mmCIF file of C-alpha atoms in Angstrom:
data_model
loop_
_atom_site.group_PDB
_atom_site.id
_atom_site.type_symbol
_atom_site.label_atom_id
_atom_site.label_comp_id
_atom_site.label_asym_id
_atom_site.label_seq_id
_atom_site.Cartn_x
_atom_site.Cartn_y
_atom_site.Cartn_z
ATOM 1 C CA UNK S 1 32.382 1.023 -17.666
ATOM 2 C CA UNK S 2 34.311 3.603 -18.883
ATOM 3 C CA UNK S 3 32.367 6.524 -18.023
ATOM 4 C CA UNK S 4 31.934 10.271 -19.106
ATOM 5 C CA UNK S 5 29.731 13.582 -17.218
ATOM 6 C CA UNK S 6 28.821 15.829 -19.632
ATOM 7 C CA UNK S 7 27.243 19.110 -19.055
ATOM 8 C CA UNK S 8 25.881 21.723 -21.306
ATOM 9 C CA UNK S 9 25.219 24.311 -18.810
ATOM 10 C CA UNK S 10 27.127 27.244 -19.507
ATOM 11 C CA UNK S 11 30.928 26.317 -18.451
ATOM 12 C CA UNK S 12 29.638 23.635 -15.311
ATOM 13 C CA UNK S 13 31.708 21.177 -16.776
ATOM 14 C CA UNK S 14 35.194 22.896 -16.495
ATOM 15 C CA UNK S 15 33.917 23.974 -13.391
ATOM 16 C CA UNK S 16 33.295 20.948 -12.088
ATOM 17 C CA UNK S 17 36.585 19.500 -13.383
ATOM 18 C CA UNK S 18 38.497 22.223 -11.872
ATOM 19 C CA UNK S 19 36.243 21.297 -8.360
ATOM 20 C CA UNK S 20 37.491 17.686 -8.271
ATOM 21 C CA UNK S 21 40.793 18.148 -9.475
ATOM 22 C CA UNK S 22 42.674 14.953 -9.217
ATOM 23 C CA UNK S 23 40.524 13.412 -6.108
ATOM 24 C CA UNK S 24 37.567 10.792 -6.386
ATOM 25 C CA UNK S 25 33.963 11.880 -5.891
ATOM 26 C CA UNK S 26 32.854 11.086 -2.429
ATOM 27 C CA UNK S 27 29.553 9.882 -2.244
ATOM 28 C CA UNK S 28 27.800 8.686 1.108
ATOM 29 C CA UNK S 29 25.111 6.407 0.859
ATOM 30 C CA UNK S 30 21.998 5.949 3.452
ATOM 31 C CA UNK S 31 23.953 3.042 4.948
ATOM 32 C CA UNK S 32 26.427 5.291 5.901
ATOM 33 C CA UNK S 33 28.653 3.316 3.565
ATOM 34 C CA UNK S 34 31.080 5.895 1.690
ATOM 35 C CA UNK S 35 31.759 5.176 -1.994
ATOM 36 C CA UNK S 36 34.894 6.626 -4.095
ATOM 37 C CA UNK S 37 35.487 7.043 -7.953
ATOM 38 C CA UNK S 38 35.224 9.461 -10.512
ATOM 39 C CA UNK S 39 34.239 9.348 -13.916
ATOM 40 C CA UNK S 40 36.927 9.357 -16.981
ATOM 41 C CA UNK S 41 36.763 12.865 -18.271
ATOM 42 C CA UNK S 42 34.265 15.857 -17.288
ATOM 43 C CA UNK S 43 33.420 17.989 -20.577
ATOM 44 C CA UNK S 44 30.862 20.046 -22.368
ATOM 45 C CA UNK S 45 31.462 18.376 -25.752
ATOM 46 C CA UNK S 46 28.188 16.112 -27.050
ATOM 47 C CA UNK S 47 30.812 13.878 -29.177
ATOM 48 C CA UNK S 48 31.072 11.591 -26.543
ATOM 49 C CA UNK S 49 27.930 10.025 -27.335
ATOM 50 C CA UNK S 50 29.736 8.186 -30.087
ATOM 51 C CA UNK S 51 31.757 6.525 -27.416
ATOM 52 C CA UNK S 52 28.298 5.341 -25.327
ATOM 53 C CA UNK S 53 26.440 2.448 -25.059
ATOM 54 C CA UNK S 54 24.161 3.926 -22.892
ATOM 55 C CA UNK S 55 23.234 7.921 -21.864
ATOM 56 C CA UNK S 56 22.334 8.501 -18.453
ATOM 57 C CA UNK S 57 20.423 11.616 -18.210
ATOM 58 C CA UNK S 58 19.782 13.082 -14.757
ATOM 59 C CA UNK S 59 19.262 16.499 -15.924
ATOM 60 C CA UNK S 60 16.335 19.124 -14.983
ATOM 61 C CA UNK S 61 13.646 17.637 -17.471
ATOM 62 C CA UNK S 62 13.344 21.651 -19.346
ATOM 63 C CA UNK S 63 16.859 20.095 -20.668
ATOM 64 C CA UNK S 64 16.033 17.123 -21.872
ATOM 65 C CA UNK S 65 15.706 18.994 -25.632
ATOM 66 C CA UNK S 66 18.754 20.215 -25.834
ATOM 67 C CA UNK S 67 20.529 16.950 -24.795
ATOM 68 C CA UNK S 68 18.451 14.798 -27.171
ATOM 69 C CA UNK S 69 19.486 17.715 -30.135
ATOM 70 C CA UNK S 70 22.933 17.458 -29.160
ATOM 71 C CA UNK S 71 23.734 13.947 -28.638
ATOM 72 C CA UNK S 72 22.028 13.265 -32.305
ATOM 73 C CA UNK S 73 24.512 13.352 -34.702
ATOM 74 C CA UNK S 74 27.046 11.283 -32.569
ATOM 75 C CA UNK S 75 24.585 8.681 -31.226
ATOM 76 C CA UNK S 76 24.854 4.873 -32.562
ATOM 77 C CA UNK S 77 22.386 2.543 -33.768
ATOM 78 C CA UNK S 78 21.322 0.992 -30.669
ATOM 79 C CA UNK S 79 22.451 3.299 -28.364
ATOM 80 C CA UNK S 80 20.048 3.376 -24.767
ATOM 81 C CA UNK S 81 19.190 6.551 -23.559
ATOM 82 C CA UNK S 82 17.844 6.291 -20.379
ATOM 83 C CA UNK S 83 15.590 9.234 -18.658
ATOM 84 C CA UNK S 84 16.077 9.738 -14.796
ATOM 85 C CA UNK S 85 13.223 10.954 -14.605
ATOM 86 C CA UNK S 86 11.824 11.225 -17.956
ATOM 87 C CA UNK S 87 9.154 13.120 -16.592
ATOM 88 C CA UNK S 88 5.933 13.191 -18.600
ATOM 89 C CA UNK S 89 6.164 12.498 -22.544
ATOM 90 C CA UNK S 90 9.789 12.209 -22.472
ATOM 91 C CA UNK S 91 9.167 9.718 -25.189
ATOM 92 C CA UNK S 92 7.108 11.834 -27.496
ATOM 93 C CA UNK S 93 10.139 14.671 -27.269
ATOM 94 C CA UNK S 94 12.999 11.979 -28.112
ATOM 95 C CA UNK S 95 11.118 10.972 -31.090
ATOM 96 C CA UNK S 96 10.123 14.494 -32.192
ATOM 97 C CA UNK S 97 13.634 16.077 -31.493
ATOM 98 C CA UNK S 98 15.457 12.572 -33.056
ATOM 99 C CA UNK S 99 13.536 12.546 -36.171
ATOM 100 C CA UNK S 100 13.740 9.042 -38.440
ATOM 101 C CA UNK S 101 17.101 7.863 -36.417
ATOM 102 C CA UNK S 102 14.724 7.763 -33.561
ATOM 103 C CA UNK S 103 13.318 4.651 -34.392
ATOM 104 C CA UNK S 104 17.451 3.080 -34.120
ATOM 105 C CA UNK S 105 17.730 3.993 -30.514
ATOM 106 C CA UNK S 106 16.637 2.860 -27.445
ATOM 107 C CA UNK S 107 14.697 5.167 -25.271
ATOM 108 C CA UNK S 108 14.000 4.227 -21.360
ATOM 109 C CA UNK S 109 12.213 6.344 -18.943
ATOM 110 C CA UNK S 110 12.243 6.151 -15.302
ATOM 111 C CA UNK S 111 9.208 7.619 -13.332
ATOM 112 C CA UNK S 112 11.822 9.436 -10.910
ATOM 113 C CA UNK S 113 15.207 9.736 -9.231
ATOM 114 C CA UNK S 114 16.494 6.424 -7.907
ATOM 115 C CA UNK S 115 17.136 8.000 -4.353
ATOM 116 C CA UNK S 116 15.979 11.123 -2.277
ATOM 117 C CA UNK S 117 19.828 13.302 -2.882
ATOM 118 C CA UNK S 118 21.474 15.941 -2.296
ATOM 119 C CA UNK S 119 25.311 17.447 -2.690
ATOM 120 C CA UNK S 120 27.594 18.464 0.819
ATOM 121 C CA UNK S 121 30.285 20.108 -1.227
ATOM 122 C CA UNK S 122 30.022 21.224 -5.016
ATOM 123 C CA UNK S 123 31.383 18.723 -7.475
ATOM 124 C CA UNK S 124 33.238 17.183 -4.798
ATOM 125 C CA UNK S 125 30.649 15.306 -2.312
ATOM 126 C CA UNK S 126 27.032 14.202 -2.017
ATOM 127 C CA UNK S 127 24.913 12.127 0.295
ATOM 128 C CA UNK S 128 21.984 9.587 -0.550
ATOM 129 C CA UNK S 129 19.145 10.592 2.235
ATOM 130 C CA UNK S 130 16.972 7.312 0.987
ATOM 131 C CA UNK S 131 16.822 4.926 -1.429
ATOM 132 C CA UNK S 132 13.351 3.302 -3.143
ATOM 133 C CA UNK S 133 12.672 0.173 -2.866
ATOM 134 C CA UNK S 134 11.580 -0.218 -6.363
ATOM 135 C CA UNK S 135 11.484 1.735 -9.548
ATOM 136 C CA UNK S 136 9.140 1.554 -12.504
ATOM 137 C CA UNK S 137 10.598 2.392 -15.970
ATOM 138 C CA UNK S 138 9.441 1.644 -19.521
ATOM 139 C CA UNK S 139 10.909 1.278 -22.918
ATOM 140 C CA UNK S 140 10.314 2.158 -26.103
ATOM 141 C CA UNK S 141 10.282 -0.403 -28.182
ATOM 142 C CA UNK S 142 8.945 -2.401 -25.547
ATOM 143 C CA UNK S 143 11.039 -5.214 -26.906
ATOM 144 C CA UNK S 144 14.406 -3.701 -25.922
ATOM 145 C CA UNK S 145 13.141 -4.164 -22.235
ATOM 146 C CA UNK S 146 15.369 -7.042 -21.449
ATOM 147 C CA UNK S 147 18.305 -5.507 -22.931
ATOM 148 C CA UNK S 148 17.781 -1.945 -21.484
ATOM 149 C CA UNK S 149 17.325 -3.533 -18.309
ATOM 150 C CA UNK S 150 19.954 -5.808 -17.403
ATOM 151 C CA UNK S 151 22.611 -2.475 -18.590
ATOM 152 C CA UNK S 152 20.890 -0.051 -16.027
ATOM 153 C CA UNK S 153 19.898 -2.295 -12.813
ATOM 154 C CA UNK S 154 23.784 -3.691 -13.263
ATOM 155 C CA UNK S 155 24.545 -0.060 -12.717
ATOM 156 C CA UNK S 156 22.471 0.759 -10.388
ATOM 157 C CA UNK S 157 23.372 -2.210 -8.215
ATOM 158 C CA UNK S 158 20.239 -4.256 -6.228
ATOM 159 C CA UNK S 159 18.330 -1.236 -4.996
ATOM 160 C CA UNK S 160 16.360 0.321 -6.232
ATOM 161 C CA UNK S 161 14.661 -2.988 -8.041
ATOM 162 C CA UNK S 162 14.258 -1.732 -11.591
ATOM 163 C CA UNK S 163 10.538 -2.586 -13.136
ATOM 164 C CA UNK S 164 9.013 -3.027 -15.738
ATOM 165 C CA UNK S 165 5.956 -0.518 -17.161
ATOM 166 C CA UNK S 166 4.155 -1.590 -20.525
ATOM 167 C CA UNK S 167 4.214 1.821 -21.916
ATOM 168 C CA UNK S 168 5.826 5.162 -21.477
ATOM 169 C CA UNK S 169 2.344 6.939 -21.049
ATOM 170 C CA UNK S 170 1.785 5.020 -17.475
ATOM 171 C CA UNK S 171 5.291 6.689 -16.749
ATOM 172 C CA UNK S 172 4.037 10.194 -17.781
ATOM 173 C CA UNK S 173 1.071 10.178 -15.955
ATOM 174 C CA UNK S 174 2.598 8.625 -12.997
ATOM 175 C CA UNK S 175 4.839 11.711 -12.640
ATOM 176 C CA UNK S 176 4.947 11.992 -9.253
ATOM 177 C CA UNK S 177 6.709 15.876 -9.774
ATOM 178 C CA UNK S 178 3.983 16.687 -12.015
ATOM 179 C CA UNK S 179 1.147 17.187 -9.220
ATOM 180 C CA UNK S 180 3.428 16.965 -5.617
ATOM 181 C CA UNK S 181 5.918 19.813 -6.343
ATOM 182 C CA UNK S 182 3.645 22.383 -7.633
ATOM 183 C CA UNK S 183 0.802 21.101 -5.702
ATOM 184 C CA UNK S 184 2.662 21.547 -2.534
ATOM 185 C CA UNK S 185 4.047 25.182 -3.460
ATOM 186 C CA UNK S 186 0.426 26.037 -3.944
ATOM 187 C CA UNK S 187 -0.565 24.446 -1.015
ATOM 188 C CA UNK S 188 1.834 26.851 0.998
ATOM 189 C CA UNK S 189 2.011 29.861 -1.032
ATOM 190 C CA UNK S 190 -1.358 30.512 -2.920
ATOM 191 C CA UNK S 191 -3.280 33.759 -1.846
ATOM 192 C CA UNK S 192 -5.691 31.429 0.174
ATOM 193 C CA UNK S 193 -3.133 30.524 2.170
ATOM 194 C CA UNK S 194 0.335 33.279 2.570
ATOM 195 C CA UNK S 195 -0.483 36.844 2.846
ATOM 196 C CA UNK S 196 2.991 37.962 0.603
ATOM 197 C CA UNK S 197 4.875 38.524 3.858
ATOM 198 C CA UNK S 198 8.333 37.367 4.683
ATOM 199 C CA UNK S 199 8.219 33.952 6.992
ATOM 200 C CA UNK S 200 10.187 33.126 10.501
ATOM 201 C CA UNK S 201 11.306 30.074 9.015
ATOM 202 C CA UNK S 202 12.064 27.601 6.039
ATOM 203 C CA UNK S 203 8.547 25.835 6.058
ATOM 204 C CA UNK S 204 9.225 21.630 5.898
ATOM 205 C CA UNK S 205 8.000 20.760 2.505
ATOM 206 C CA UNK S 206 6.852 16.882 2.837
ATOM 207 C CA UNK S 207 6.599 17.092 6.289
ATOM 208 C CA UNK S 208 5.057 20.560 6.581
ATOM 209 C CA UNK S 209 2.093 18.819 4.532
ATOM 210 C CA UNK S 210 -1.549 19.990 6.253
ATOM 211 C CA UNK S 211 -5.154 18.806 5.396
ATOM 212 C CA UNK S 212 -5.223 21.742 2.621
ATOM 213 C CA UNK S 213 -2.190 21.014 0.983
ATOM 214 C CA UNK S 214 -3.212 17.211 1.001
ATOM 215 C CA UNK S 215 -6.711 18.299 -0.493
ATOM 216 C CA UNK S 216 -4.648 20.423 -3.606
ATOM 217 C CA UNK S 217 -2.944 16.721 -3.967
ATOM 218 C CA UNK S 218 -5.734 14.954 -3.666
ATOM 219 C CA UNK S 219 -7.667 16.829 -6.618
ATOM 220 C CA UNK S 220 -4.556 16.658 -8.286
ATOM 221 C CA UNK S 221 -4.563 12.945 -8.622
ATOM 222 C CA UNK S 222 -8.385 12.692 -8.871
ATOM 223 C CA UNK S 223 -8.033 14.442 -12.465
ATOM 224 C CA UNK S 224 -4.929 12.236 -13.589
ATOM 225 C CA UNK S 225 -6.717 9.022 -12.832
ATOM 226 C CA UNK S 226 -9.847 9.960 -15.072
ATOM 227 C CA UNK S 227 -7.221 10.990 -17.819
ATOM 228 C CA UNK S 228 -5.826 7.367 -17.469
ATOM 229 C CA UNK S 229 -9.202 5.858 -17.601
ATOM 230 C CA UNK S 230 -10.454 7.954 -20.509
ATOM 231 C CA UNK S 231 -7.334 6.564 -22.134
ATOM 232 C CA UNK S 232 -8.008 2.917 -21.591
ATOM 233 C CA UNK S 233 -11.911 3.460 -22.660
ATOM 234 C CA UNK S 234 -10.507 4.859 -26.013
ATOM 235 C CA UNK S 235 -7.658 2.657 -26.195
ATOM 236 C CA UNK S 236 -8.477 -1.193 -26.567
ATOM 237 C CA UNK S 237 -6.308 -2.834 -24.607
ATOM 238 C CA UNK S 238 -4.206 -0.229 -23.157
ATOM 239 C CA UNK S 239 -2.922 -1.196 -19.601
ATOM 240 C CA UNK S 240 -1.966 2.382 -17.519
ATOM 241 C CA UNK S 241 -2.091 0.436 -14.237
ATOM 242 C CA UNK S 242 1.129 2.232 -13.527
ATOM 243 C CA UNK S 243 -0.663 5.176 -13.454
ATOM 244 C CA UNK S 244 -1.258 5.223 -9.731
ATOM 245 C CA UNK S 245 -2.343 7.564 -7.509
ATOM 246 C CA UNK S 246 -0.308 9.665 -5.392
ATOM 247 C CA UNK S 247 -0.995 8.084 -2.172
ATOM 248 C CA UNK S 248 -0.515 4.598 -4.052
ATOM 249 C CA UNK S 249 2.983 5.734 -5.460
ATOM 250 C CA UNK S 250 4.305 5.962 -2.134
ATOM 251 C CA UNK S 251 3.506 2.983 -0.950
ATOM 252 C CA UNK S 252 5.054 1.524 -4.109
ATOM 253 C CA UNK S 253 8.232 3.294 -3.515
ATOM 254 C CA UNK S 254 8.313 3.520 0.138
ATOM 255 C CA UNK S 255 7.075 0.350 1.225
ATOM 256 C CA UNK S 256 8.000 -0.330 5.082
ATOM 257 C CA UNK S 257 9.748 3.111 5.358
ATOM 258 C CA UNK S 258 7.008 5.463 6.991
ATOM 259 C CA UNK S 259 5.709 4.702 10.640
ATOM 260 C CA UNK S 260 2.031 6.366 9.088
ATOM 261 C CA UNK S 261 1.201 5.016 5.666
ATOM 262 C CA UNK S 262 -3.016 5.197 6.299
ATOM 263 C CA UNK S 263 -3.098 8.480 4.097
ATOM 264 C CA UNK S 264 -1.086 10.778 1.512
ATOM 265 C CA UNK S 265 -0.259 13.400 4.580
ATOM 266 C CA UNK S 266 0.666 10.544 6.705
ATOM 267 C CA UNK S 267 3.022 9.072 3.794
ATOM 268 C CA UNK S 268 4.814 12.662 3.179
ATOM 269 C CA UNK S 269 4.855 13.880 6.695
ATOM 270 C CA UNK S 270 7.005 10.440 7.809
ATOM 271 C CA UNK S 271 9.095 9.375 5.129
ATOM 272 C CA UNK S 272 12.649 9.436 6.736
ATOM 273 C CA UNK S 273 13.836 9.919 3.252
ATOM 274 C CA UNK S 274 12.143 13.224 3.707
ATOM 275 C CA UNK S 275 13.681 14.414 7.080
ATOM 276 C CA UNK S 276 14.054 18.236 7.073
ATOM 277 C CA UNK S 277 14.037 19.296 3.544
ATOM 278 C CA UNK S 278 12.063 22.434 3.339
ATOM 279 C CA UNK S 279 10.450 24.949 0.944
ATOM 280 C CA UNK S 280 12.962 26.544 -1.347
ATOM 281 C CA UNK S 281 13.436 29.949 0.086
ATOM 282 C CA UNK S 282 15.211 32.973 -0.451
ATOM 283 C CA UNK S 283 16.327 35.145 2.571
ATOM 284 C CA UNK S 284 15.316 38.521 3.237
ATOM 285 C CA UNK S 285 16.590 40.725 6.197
ATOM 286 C CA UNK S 286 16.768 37.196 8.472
ATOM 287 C CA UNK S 287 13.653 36.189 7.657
ATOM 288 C CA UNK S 288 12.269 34.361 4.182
ATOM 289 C CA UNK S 289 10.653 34.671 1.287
ATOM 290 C CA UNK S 290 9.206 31.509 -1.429
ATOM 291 C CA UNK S 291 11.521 31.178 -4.051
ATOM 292 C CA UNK S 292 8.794 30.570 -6.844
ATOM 293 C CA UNK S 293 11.425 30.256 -9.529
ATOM 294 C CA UNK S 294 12.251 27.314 -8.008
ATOM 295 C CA UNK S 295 12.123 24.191 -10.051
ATOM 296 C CA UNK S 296 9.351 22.820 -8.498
ATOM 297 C CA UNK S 297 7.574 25.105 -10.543
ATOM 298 C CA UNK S 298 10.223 25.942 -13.234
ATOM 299 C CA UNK S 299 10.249 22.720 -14.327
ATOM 300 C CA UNK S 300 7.496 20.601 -13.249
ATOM 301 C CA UNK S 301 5.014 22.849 -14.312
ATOM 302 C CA UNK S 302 5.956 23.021 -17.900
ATOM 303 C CA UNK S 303 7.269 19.574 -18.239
ATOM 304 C CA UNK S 304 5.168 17.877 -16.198
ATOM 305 C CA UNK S 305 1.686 19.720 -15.236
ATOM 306 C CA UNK S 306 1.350 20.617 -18.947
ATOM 307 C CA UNK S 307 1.500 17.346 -20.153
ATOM 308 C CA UNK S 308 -1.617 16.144 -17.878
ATOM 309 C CA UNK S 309 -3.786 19.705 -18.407
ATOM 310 C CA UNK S 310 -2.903 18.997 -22.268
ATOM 311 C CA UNK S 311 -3.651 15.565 -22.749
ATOM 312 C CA UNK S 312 -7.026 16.329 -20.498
ATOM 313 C CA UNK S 313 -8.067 18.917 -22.830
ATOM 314 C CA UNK S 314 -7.626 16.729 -25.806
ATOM 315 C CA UNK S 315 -9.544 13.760 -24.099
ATOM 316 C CA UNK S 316 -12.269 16.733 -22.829
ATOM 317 C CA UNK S 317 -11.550 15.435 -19.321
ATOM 318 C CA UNK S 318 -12.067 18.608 -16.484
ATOM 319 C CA UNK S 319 -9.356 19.595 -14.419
ATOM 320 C CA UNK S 320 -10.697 22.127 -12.305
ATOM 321 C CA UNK S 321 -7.652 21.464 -9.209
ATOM 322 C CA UNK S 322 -5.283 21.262 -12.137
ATOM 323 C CA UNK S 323 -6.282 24.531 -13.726
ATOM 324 C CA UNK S 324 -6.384 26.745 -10.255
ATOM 325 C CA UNK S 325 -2.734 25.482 -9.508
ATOM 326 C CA UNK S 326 -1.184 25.827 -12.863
ATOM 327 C CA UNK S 327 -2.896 29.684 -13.234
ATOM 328 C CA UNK S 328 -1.418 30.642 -10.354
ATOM 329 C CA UNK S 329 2.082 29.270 -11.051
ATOM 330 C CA UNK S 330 2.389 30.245 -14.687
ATOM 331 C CA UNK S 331 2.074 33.768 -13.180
ATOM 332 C CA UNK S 332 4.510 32.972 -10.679
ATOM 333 C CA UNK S 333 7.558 31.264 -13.312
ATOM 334 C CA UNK S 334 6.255 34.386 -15.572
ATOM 335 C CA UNK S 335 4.823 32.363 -18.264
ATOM 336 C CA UNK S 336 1.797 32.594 -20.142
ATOM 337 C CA UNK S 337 0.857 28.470 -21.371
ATOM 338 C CA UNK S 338 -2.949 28.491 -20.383
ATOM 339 C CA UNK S 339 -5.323 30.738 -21.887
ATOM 340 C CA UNK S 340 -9.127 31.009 -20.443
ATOM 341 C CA UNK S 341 -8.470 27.303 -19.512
ATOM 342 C CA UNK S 342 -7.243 26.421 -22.485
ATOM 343 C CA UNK S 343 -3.848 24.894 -23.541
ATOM 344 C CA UNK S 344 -3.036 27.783 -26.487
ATOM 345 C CA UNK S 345 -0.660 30.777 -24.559
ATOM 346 C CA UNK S 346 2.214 32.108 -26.584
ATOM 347 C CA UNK S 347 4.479 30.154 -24.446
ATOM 348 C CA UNK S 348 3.073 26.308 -24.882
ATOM 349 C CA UNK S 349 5.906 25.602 -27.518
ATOM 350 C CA UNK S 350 7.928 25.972 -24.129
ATOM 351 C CA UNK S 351 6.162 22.792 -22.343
ATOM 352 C CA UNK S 352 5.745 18.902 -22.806
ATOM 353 C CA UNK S 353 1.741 19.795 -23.645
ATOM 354 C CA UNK S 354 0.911 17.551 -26.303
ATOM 355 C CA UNK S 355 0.152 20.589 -28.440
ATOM 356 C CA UNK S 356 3.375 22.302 -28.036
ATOM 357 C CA UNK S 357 4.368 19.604 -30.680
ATOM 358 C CA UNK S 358 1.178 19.739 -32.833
ATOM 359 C CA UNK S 359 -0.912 17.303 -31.746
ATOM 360 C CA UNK S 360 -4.848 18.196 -30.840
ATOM 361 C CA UNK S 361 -6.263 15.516 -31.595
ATOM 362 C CA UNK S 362 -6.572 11.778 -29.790
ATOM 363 C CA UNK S 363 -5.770 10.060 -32.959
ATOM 364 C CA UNK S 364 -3.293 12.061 -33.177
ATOM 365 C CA UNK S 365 -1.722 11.477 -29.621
ATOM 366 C CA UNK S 366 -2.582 7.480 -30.260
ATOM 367 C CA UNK S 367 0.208 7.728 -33.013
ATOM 368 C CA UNK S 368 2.893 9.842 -31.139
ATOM 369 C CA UNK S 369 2.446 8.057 -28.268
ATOM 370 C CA UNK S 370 2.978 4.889 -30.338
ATOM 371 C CA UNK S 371 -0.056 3.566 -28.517
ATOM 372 C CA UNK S 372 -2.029 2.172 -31.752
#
C-alpha cells in the first residue's frame, strides 16, 4: 500500500521527517527479527484522506476528535477508519463529530494496541516487547465486518489474530486502559498508600502490582460487569460477552505467555510483555516523583473511565471503586468532570461520558449506540 503518517501535533510531522531523513524506519520485533521501510510522505496536512482506503489511527484517544474533524471533508464514501484503540465510545464520537456522512464510512474499533511498544530512537527506531495472541475489534455497520477485516489483518500480518465483536459497546466496556491505568496509579499513589514524598526508585507498574492495587482492579471490573449486565437486561438480545473482566482479558490476550495465570496480580506481575516498564516518573534531586499528568490518567480517565462512570449513572448502576479513583485523579489531571458523584462538572464536554454529547437518558444511549 502506498502509505502516508500524518500528525497534527504541533510541527511532529516535519519533525519527524527531518528525524528519518532519507533512511527506513527500523523496527525490531519480539522475534528479534528487524523490519525496514518507511512510509511515502510524513505531513501535517488532513487532505490525504482523499487518497485512503483505510485510516489507521494510533493516536492518544483525547485526539481522536480532532482527527475525525479533520479527515471529514476529504474522506470517501467507504472509506475504513480503523481505531487502535478506540477506547470507549469511539463509535458514538465518529458519528457525532461526522454528522450525516457518517453513515458512508466505515468505522472499526480495536479494544487495544496490537503489541506491548515502545520507541529506541525518536522517529527513527522502535522495538515490539510482545505481541497478543488475538485481538477483538468491532464494526460499525456490523456488515462491513468482512470487508474491514480482511484490509487490516492483511496489514497486520498473522499475529495478532484479528476478531470479531458484535458491537462496539462490548469494545468500550472492555477497555482494558479504562480501569488498569488509572486503577494502578491509584493503587500506588493515592493518600492511602504514598505519603507525597520523593521515591528511591521507578516503581514496576504491572509487575509492581500488590494485593491493594489488585483489590482497586478488582472493584474496578466488578462495576463494569454489572453495567454490561444492566445493558443486556434492558437490551433484548444484546450480546456484551466481550465485555470481560480484567483478569479474563488477559487470558484472552495473553494466553500461554505468563508462568502465573491463577489471578489478575499473577497475570500482570508475569507477563514478559511487561518486563520492566515502570510508573511514569519525573526526577527530582536523584530521586522520583509520580508524573500524574501522565496519560494513564490524562487520557484514560476522560476517555475511558468517564465513559463507564457515565453510562453507570444513566443505567443507576453504583460505582463506589469507580468514583474514589476517578475523584482523586480528576484532581490530579486538574479537571473538574464529577460533581458530588455525579457526571455534570464544567469539564464533562472534555470526556467520552455519554453526557458530554447530550445523552441522559437509556433510550437515548440505545439510539447513539445504534443498539436498537
Amino acid at each position: 500500500y502506498p502509505t502516508f503518517a500524518v500528525s497534527l501535533y504541533a510541527d511532529e510531522a516535519a519533525k519527524w521527517k527531518e528525524a528519518l531523513g532519507d533512511d527506513d524506519y527500523e523496527l525490531t520485533l519480539d522475534t528479534g527479527k528487524v523490519v525496514k521501510s518507511k512510509p511515502d510522505d510524513i505531513t501535517n496536512d488532513p487532505s490525504v484522506a482523499a487518497k485512503a482506503d483505510a485510516i489507521v489511527l494510533a493516536v492518544p484517544s483525547f485526539a481522536h476528535g480532532q482527527y475525525f474533524e479533520a479527515f471529514a471533508p476529504y474522506m470517501r464514501p467507504g472509506t475504513l477508519v480503523a481505531c487502535m484503540p478506540a477506547r470507549s465510545g469511539g463509535d458514538i464520537l465518529f458519528a457525532a463529530k461526522l454528522g450525516a456522512k457518517a453513515k458512508d464510512m466505515v468505522f472499526m474499533g480495536f479494544e487495544t494496541l496490537p503489541w506491548a511498544c515502545r520507541f529506541t530512537e525518536w522517529g527513527r527506531k522502535a522495538t515490539i516487547l510482545g505481541t497478543k495472541g488475538s485481538i477483538l475489534a468491532a464494526v460499525t455497520p456490523p456488515a462491513k465486518f468482512p470487508q474491514a477485516f480482511a484490509l487490516m489483518q492483511g496489514m497486520l500480518g498473522v499475529f495478532p489474530a484479528v476478531t470479531e465483536s458484535p458491537n462496539n459497546l462490548g469494545i468500550s466496556l472492555r477497555n482494558p486502559g479504562a480501569q488498569i491505568h488509572p486503577g494502578v496509579m491509584y493503587g500506588r499513589w493515592c493518600p492511602e498508600k504514598w505519603d507525597g514524598n520523593p521515591v528511591d526508585e521507578k516503581p514496576l507498574f504491572y509487575q509492581g502490582v500488590e494485593e491493594f492495587s489488585e483489590s482497586v482492579l478488582m472493584g474496578l471490573t466488578k462495576e463494569v460487569q454489572a453495567i454490561a449486565r444492566k445493558m443486556e437486561e434492558l437490551v433484548p438480545g444484546l450480546d456484551l460477552k466481550d465485555a470481560c473482566t480484567l483478569h479474563q482479558w488477559y487470558l484472552d490476550c495473553y494466553a500461554g505467555q505468563m508462568p502465573d495465570d491463577k489471578t489478575l496480580k499473577g497475570c500482570m506481575n508475569t507477563n514478559p510483555g511487561y518486563r520492566g516498564l515502570t510508573h511514569p516518573c519525573i526526577e527530582a534531586d536523584g530521586k522520583y516523583m509520580p508524573d500524574l499528568k501522565y496519560r494513564y490518567l490524562m487520557e484514560d480517565v476522560p476517555t475511558g473511565m468517564c465513559f463507564n462512570k457515565g453510562l453507570g449513572e444513566i443505567l443507576g448502576v453504583p460505582m463506589p471503586m469507580t468514583d474514589k479513583v476517578l475523584a482523586w485523579a480528576q484532581e490530579c489531571i486538574g479537571m473538574s468532570i464529577m460533581v458530588d458523584g455525579k457526571m455534570c462538572g464544567p469539564d464533562i464536554g472534555k470526556t467520552r461520558a455519554p453526557q458530554a454529547m447530550g445523552i441522559t437518558t437509556v433510550d437515548g444511549f440505545v439510539k447513539a449506540a445504534g443498539l436498537a
